[in-house]
Structure formats: C-alpha cells, structure tokens
mmCIF file of C-alpha atoms in Angstrom:
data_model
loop_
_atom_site.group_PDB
_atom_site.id
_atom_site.type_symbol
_atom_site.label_atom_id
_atom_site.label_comp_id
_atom_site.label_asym_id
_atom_site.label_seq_id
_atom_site.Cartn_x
_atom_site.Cartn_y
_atom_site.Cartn_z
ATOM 1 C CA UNK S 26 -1.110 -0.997 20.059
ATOM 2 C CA UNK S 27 -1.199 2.773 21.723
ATOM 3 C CA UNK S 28 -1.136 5.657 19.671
ATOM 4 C CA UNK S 29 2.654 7.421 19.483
ATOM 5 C CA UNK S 30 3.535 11.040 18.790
ATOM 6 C CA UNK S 31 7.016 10.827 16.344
ATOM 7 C CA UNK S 32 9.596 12.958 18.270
ATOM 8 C CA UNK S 33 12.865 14.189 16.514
ATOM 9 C CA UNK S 34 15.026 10.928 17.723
ATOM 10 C CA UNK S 35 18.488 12.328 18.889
ATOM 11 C CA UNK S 36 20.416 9.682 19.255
ATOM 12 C CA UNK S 37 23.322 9.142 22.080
ATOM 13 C CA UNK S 38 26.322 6.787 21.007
ATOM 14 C CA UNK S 39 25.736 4.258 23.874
ATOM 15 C CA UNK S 40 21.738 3.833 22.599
ATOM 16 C CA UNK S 41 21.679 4.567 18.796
ATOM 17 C CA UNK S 42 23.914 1.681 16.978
ATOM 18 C CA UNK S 43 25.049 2.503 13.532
ATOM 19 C CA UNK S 44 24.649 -0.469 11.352
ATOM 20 C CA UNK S 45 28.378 -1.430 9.477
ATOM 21 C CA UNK S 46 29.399 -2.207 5.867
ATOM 22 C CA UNK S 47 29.559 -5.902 6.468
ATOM 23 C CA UNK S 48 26.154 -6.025 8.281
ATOM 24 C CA UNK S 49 23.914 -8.604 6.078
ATOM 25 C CA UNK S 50 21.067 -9.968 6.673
ATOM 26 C CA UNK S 51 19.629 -13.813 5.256
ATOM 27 C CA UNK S 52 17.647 -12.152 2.653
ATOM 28 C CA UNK S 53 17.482 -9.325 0.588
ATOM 29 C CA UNK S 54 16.174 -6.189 2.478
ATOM 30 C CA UNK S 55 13.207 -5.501 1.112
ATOM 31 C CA UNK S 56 13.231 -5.854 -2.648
ATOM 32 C CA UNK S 57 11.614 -2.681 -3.535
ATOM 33 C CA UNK S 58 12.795 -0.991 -6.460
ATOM 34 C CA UNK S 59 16.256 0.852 -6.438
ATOM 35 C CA UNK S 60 17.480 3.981 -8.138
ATOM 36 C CA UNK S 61 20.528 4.169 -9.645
ATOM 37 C CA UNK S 62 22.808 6.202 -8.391
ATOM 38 C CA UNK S 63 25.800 5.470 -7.081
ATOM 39 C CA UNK S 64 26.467 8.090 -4.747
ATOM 40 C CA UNK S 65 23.587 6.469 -2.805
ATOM 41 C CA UNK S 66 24.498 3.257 -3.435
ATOM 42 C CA UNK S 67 27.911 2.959 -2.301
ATOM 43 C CA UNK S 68 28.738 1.956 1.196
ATOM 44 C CA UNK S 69 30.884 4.446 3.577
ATOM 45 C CA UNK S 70 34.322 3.216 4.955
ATOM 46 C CA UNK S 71 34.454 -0.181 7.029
ATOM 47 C CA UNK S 72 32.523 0.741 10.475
ATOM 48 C CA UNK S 73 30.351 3.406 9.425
ATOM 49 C CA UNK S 74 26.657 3.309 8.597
ATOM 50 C CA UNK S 75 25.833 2.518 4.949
ATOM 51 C CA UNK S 76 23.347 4.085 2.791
ATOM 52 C CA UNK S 77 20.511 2.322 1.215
ATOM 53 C CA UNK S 78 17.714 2.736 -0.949
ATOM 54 C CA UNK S 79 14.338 1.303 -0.286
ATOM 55 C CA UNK S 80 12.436 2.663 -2.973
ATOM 56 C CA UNK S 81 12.776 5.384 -6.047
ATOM 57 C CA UNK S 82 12.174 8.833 -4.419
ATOM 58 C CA UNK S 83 14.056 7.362 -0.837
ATOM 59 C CA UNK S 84 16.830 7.634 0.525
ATOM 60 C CA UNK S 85 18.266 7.144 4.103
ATOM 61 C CA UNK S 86 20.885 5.402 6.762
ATOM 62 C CA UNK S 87 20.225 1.776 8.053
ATOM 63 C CA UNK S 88 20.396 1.822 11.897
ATOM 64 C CA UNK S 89 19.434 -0.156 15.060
ATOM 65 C CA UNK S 90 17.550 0.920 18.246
ATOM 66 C CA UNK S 91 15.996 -0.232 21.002
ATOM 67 C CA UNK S 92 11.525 -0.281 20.670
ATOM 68 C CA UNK S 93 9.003 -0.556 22.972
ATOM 69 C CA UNK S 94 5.218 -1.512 21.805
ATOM 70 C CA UNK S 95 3.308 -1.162 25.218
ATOM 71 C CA UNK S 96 5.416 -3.717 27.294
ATOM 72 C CA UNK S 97 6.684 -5.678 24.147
ATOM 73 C CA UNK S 98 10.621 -4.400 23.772
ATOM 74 C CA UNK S 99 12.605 -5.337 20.643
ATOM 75 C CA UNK S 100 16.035 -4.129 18.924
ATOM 76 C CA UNK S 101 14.941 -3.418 15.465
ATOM 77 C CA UNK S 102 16.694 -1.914 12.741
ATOM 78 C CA UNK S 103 15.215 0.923 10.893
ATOM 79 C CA UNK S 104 16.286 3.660 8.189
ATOM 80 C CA UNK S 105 16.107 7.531 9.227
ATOM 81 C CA UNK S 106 15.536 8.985 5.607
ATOM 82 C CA UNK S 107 17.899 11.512 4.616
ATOM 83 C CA UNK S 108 16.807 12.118 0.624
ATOM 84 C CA UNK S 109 13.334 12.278 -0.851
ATOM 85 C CA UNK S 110 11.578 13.484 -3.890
ATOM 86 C CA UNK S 111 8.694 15.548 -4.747
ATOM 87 C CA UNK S 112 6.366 12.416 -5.249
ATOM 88 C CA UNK S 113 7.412 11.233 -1.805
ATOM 89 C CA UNK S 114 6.664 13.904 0.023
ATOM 90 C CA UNK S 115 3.511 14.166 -1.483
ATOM 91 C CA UNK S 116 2.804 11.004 -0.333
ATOM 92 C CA UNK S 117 3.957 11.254 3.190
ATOM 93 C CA UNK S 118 1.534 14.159 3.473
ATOM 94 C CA UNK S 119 3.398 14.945 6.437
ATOM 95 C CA UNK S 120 3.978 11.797 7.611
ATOM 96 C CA UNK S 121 7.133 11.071 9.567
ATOM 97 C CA UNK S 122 8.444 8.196 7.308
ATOM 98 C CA UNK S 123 7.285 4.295 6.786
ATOM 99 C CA UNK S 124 6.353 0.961 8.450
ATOM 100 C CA UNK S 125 7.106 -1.914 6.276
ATOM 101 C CA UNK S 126 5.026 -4.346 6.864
ATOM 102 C CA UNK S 127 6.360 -7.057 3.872
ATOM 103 C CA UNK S 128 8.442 -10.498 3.680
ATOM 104 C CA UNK S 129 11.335 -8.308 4.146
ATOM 105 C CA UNK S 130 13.984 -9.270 6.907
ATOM 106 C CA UNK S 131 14.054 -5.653 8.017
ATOM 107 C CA UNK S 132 10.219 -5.146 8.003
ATOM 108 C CA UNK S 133 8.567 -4.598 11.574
ATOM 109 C CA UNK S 134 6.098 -7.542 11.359
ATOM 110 C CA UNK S 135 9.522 -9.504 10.305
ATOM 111 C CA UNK S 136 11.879 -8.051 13.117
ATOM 112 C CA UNK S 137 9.078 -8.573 15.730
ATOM 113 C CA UNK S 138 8.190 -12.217 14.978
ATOM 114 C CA UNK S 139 4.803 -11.257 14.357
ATOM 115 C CA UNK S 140 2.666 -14.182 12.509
ATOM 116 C CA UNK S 141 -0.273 -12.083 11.785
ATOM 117 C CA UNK S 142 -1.377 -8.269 11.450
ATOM 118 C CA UNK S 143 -4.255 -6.109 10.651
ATOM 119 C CA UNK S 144 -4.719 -2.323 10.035
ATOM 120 C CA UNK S 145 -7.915 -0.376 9.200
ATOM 121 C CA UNK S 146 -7.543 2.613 7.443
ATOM 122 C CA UNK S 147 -9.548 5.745 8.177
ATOM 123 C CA UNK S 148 -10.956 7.665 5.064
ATOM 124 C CA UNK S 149 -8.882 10.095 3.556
ATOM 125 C CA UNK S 150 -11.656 12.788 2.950
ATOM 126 C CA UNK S 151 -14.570 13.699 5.401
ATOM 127 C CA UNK S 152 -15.526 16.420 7.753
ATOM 128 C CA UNK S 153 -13.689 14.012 10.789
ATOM 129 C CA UNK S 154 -10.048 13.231 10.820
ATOM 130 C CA UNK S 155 -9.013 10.346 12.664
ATOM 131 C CA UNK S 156 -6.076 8.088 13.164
ATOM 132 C CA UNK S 157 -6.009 4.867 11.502
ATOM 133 C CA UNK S 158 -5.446 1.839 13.480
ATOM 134 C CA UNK S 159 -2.490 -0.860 13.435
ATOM 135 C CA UNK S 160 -2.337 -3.898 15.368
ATOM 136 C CA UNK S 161 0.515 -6.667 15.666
ATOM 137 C CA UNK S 162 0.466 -10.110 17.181
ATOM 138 C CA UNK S 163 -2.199 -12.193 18.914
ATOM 139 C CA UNK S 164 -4.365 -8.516 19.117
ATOM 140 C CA UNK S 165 -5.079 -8.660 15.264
ATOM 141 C CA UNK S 166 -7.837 -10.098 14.101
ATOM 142 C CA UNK S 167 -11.484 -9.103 12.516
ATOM 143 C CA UNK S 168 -14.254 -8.735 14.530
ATOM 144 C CA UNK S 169 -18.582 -7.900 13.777
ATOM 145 C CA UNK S 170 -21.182 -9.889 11.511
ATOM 146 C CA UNK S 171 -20.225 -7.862 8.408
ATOM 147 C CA UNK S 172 -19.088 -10.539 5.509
ATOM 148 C CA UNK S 173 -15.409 -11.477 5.262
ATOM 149 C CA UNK S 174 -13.591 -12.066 1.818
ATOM 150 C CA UNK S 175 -10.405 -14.360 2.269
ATOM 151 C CA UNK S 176 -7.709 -14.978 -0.020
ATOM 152 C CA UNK S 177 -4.536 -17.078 -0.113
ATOM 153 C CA UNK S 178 -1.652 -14.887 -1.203
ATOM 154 C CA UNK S 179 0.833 -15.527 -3.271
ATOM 155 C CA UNK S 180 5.035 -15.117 -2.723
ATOM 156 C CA UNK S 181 6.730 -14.126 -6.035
ATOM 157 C CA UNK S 182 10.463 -13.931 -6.774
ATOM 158 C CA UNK S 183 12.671 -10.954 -7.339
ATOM 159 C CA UNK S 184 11.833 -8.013 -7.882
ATOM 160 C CA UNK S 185 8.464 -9.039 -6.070
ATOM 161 C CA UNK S 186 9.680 -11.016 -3.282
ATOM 162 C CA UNK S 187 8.584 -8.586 0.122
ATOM 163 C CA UNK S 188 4.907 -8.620 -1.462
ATOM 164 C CA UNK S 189 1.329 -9.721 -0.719
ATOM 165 C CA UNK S 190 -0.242 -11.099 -4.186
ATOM 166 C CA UNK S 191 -3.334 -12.297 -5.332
ATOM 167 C CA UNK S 192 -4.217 -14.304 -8.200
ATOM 168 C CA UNK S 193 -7.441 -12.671 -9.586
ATOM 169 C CA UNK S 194 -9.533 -14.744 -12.004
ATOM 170 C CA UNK S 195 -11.551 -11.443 -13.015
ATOM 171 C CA UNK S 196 -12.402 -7.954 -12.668
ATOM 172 C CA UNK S 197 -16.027 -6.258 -13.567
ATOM 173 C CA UNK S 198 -16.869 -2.839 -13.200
ATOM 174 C CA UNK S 199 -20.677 -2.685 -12.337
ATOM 175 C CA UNK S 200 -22.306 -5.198 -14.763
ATOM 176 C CA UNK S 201 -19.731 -5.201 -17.092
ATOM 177 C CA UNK S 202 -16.778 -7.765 -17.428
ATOM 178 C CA UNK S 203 -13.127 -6.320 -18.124
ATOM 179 C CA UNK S 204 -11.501 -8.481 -20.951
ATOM 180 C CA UNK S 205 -8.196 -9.453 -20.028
ATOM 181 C CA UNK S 206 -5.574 -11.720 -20.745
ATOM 182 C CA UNK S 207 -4.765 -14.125 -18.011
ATOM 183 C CA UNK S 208 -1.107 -13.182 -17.572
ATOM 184 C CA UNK S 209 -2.188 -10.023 -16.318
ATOM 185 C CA UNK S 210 -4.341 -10.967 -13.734
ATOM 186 C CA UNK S 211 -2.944 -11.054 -10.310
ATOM 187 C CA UNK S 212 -2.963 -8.022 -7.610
ATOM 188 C CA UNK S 213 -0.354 -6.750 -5.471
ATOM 189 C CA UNK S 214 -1.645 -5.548 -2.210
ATOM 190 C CA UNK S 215 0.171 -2.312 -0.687
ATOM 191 C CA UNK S 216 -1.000 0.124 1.834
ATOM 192 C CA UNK S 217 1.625 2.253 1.239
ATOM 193 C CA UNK S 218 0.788 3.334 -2.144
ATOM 194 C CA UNK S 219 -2.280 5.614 -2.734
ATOM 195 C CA UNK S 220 -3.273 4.527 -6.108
ATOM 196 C CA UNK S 221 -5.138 1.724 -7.529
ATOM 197 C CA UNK S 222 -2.574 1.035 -11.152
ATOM 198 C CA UNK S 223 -3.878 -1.807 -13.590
ATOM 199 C CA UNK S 224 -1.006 -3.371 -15.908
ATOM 200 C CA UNK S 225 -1.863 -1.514 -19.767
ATOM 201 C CA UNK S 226 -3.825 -3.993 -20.953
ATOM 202 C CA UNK S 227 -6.570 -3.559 -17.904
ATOM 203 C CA UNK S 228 -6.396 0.346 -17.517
ATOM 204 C CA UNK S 229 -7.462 0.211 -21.335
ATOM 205 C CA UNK S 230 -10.265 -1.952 -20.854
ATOM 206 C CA UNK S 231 -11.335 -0.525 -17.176
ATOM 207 C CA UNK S 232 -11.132 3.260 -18.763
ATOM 208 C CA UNK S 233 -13.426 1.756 -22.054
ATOM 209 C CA UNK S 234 -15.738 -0.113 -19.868
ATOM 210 C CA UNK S 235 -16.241 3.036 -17.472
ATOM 211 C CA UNK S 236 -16.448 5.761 -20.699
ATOM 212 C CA UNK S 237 -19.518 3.254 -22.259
ATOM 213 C CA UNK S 238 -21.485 2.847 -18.442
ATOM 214 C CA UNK S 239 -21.146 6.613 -17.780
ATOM 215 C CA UNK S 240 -21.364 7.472 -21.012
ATOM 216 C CA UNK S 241 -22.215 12.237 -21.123
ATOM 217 C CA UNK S 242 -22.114 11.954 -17.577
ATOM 218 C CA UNK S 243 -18.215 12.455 -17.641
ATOM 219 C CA UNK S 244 -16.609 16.111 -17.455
ATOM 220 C CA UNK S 245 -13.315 17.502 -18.127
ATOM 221 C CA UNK S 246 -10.509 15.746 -15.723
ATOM 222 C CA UNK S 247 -8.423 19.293 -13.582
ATOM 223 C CA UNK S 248 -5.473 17.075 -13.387
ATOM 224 C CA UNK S 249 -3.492 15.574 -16.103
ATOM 225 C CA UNK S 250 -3.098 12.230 -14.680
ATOM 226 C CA UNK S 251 -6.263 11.102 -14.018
ATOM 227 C CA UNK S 252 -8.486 10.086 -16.672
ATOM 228 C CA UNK S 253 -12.204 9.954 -16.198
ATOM 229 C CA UNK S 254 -14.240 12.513 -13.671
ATOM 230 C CA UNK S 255 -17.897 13.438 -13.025
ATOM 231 C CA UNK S 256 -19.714 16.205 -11.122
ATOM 232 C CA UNK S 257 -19.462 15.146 -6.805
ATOM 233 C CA UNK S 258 -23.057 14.998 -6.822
ATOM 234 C CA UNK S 259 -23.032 11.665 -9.161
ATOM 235 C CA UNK S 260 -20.210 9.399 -7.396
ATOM 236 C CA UNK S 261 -22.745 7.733 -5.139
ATOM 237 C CA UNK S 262 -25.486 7.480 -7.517
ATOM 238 C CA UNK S 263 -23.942 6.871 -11.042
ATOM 239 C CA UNK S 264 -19.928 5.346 -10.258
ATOM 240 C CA UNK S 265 -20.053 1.986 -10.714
ATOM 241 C CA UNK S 266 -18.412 -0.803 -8.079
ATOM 242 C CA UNK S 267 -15.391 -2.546 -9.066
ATOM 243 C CA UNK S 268 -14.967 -6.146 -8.263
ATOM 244 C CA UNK S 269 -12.349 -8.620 -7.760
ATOM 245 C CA UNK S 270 -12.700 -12.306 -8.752
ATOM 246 C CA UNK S 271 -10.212 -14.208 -6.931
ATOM 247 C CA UNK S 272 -8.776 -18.229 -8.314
ATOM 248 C CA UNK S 273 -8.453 -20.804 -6.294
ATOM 249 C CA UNK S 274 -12.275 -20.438 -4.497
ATOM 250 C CA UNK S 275 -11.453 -17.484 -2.918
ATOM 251 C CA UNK S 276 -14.834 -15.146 -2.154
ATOM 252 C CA UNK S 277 -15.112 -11.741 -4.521
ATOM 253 C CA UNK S 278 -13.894 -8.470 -3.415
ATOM 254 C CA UNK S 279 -16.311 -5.589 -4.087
ATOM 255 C CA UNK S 280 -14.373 -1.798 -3.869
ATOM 256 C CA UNK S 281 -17.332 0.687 -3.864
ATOM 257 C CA UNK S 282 -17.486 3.767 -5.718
ATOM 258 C CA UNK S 283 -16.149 5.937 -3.121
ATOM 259 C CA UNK S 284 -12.890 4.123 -2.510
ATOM 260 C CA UNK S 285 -12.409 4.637 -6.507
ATOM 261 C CA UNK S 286 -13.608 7.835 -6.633
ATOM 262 C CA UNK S 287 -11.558 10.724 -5.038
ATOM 263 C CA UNK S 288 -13.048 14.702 -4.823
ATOM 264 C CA UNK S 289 -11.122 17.321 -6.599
ATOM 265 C CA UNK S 290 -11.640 21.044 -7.253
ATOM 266 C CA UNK S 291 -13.202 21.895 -3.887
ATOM 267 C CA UNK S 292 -15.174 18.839 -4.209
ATOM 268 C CA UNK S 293 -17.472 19.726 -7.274
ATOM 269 C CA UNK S 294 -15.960 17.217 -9.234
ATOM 270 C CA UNK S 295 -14.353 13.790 -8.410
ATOM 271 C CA UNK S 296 -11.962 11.650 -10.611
ATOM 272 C CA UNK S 297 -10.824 7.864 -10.417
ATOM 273 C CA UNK S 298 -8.015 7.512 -8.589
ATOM 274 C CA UNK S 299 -6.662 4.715 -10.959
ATOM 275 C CA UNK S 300 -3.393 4.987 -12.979
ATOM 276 C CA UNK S 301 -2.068 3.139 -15.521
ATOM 277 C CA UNK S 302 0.898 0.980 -14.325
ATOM 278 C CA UNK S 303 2.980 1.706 -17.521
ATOM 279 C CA UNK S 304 3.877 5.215 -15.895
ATOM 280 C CA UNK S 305 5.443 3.733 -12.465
ATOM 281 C CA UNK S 306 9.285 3.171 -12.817
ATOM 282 C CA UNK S 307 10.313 -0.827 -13.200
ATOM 283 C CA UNK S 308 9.597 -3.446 -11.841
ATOM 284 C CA UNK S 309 6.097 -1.577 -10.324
ATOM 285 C CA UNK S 310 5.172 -1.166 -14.144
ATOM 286 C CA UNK S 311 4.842 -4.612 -15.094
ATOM 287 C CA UNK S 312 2.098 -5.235 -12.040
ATOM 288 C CA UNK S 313 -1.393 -4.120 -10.580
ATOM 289 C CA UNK S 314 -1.636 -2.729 -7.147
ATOM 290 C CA UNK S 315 -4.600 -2.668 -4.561
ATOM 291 C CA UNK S 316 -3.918 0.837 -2.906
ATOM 292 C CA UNK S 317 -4.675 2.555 0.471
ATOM 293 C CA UNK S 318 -7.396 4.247 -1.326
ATOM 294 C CA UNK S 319 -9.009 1.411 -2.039
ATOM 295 C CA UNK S 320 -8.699 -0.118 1.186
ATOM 296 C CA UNK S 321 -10.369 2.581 3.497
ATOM 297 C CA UNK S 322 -12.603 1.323 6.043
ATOM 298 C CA UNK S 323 -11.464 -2.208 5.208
ATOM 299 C CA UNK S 324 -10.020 -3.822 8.287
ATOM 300 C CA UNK S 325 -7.612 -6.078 6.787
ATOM 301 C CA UNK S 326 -5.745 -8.944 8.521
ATOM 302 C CA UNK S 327 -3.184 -10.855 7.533
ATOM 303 C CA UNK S 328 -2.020 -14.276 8.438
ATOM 304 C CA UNK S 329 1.345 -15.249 7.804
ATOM 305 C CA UNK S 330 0.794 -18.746 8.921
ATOM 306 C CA UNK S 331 -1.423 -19.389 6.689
ATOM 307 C CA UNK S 332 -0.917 -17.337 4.097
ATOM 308 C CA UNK S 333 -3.777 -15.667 3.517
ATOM 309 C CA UNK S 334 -5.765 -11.994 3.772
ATOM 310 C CA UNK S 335 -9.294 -11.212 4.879
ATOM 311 C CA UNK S 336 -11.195 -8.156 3.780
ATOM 312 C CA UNK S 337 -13.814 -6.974 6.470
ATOM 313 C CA UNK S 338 -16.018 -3.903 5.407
ATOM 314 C CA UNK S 339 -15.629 -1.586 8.931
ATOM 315 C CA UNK S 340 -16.128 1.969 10.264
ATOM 316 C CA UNK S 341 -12.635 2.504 10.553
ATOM 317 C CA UNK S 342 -12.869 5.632 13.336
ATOM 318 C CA UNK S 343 -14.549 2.766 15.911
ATOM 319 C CA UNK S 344 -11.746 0.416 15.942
#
C-alpha cells in the first residue's frame, strides 16, 4: 500500500453520496462507546446525512465515496469528523482522522473484504521521523528470523463486539509475578489508543510490583496522570520488561522497557505510560488495553480467518 498525502476532500454532488436516515447496515457500526447527547445523536430529516458518534470526544457525518488503494477501487463509507475534544486532538497529533480496522461493518478491513492485515508502527520518539506502515490483503504478512508470538483472539459481545481480545493467563514485570484475579485477565488490542490501561485491580499490583523492583530509583512524576518516573539515563538499564502470558498455549509476549517507558521534561526524566482503566469513560473502564505505545516496532498481523495475531519484533523504518 503507497503512501497518501490527506487533501481537504471537496466533494461534488454527482461523486460524494450522503448516507440517509434509513441507511442500516447488518451489524452495529462499530460498537465503540457513545456520548450522550442528543443533539448528536439524533438523525436529520428523511434524505439527509445523519450524525453519528464513534467514540467519546468524536463526532462527524456518515458518508460514501469512491477509493482507490493502488489499482484496488472500492465504494466505502466513511465519517468526515465535524466535533472533537481536547483529548482527541491530542491524540490525533495532527493526524487527519481514523482507520478502523475492527469487526465493525463500516471498518476498512470490513468494507474491503480484507481477511488479513498487518501494520508496523514507527517509534514515537527518536532523532528520525518516519511513516509507519499499513498493509491490506494478500501483501500482509511477517517476514525475517526474529521470533513470532501468536495468539488466538477472542470476539466478545456488546459493548466489545468490533475488538481484538486476548485471554492472558499472566502478567510479570521483570522477575516478579502480578497477582491477579482471573476475571481480569484478558487484553484488548488497539492501535488507536496510546496508552497501555490495566483494569484496578492490575494497575494496583503493576504500580506495587514496579515501586518494590525500583525501589529510590523513582523521582517525582511532572504530570499528574502518570504514576511512577525515573531519571532518562536509567530506562534501559534499571525499567523492568513486562510480559504477557497468554491461555490456551499461546507463546509469551515480552514489551521492553522502552515501549513502557515514555521521555518527559526534555527527556531527563521518563514515566510509564500506563493508566489505570478506572479513569476511561464506560465500557473502556471495565477492560485492559495493549496500546500503540506498546506496539512500536512490532509488526503485527492479523488473520481474520483464523482468528489469530502474531507479534514480530521489527525495525519499523525498513518495512
């Protein structure tokens, strides 16, 4: 899949179809959380577009136009977002919007008939920037001799229906095994969010865990909602690993200290860039999610026929 510049899309009447009222579609769109408010709930008069949210913070118009992926062409529907938050713009960074790539009917992977996909995300800090890479169809797939961790995912009902989760048997930070419950252990998978967030019960025990290995090598946090820090100098050489144990056979998942650990104050100190769950808005409070953070230079593929993701440790700016 080629690069694309976004352009401001100005669309003519005879290309750009406004979705109706009475458009539906077999399942829900996309199951992400919804704010309430009516005035952006509400659908316009029969024949004009109507106005959905996708998630808290988003806003926008459903609509339909014609795509072209190299010489792949495909009439997708897609939402140009008229209302966001602080929060979302934040995470946009500048972005021009997003690519859902879930069990949604009106995600792209859905609307293109795609059975499998991959992405490898470039890191978010470093002296290069670089674009991360996407690919759809028969080109995705891992490549190399570097280990691969597999894992059978998981479809849950409403409100979790569009996402990719794991059952994890465990998690252990370094040499030291979190205690927690079983009902808490399973992992939602989402490139979209930034954030590692562990349900109460395992921020607790991942923040206690953390505090005893590090021990006086912890400073001050600059921000208010991230807990634990140390100096730059020490990520590499004193952050522990985190790893995932996965049921069912599935190989472990080690995240390394740098895709937990995020620079701050002009670098001189670095925090963990994990939240606790309890202060996302429902249903994203009552679950733990794997975050792009996390997941840089990871090429990870999914397979839809088979239901199941593969982690491949890569240098994401040489694929």
């Amino acid at each position: 899949m080629h690069d694309v510049q976004a352009q401001l899309l100005r669309p003519e009447p005879r290309v750009l179809r406004l979705l109706p009222v009475e458009h539906r579609q077999s399942r829900p769109l996309q199951q992400l959380p919804v704010r309430r408010r009516q005035r952006v709930r509400e659908a316009a008069v029969r024949g004009r577009p109507r106005r959905h949210v996708y998630c808290p913070g988003i806003a926008g118009v459903l609509r339909r136009e014609r795509f072209t992926f190299g010489t792949t062409t495909a009439n997708i529907a897609f939402g140009c977002i008229t209302e966001t938050n602080n929060s979302v713009q934040m995470a946009l960074d500048g972005a021009s919007g997003l690519i859902g790539l879930g069990y949604g009917d009106l995600s792209l992977v859905t609307q293109l008939g795609a059975t499998r996909f991959s992405y490898c995300l470039t890191r978010f800090f470093g002296g290069k920037v670089s674009s991360s890479t996407l690919f759809i169809g028969p080109s995705a797939g891992l490549s190399g001799d570097t280990p691969v961790t597999s894992v059978t995912y998981q479809n849950l009902g409403v409100p979790f229906s569009s996402f990719y989760y794991l059952l994890v048997s465990g998690m252990s930070v370094g040499r030291g095994w979190l205690n927690i419950p079983f009902p808490a252990m399973g992992v939602i998978v989402d490139s979209n969010f930034p954030f590692m967030s562990l349900v109460d019960v395992a921020y607790k025990e991942l923040i206690q865990e953390v505090s005893r290995q590090l021990g006086g090598r912890l400073v001050a946090s600059p921000v208010d909602w991230l807990e634990l820090c140390v100096a730059g100098a020490d990520v590499r050489r004193l952050a522990p690993p985190m790893v995932l144990h996965f049921q069912d056979g599935g190989e472990d998942l080690t995240i390394p200290a740098e895709n937990m650990w995020a620079p701050m104050d002009r670098e001189s100190t670095s925090c963990m860039m994990v939240i606790n769950s309890a202060t996302l808005e429902p249903p994203m409070n009552r679950t733990t999610i794997i975050g792009s953070y996390m997941q840089q230079d990871m090429h990870v593929l999914y397979d839809l026929e088979n239901h199941q993701i593969s982690f491949q440790k890569a240098d994401c700016n040489t694929i």
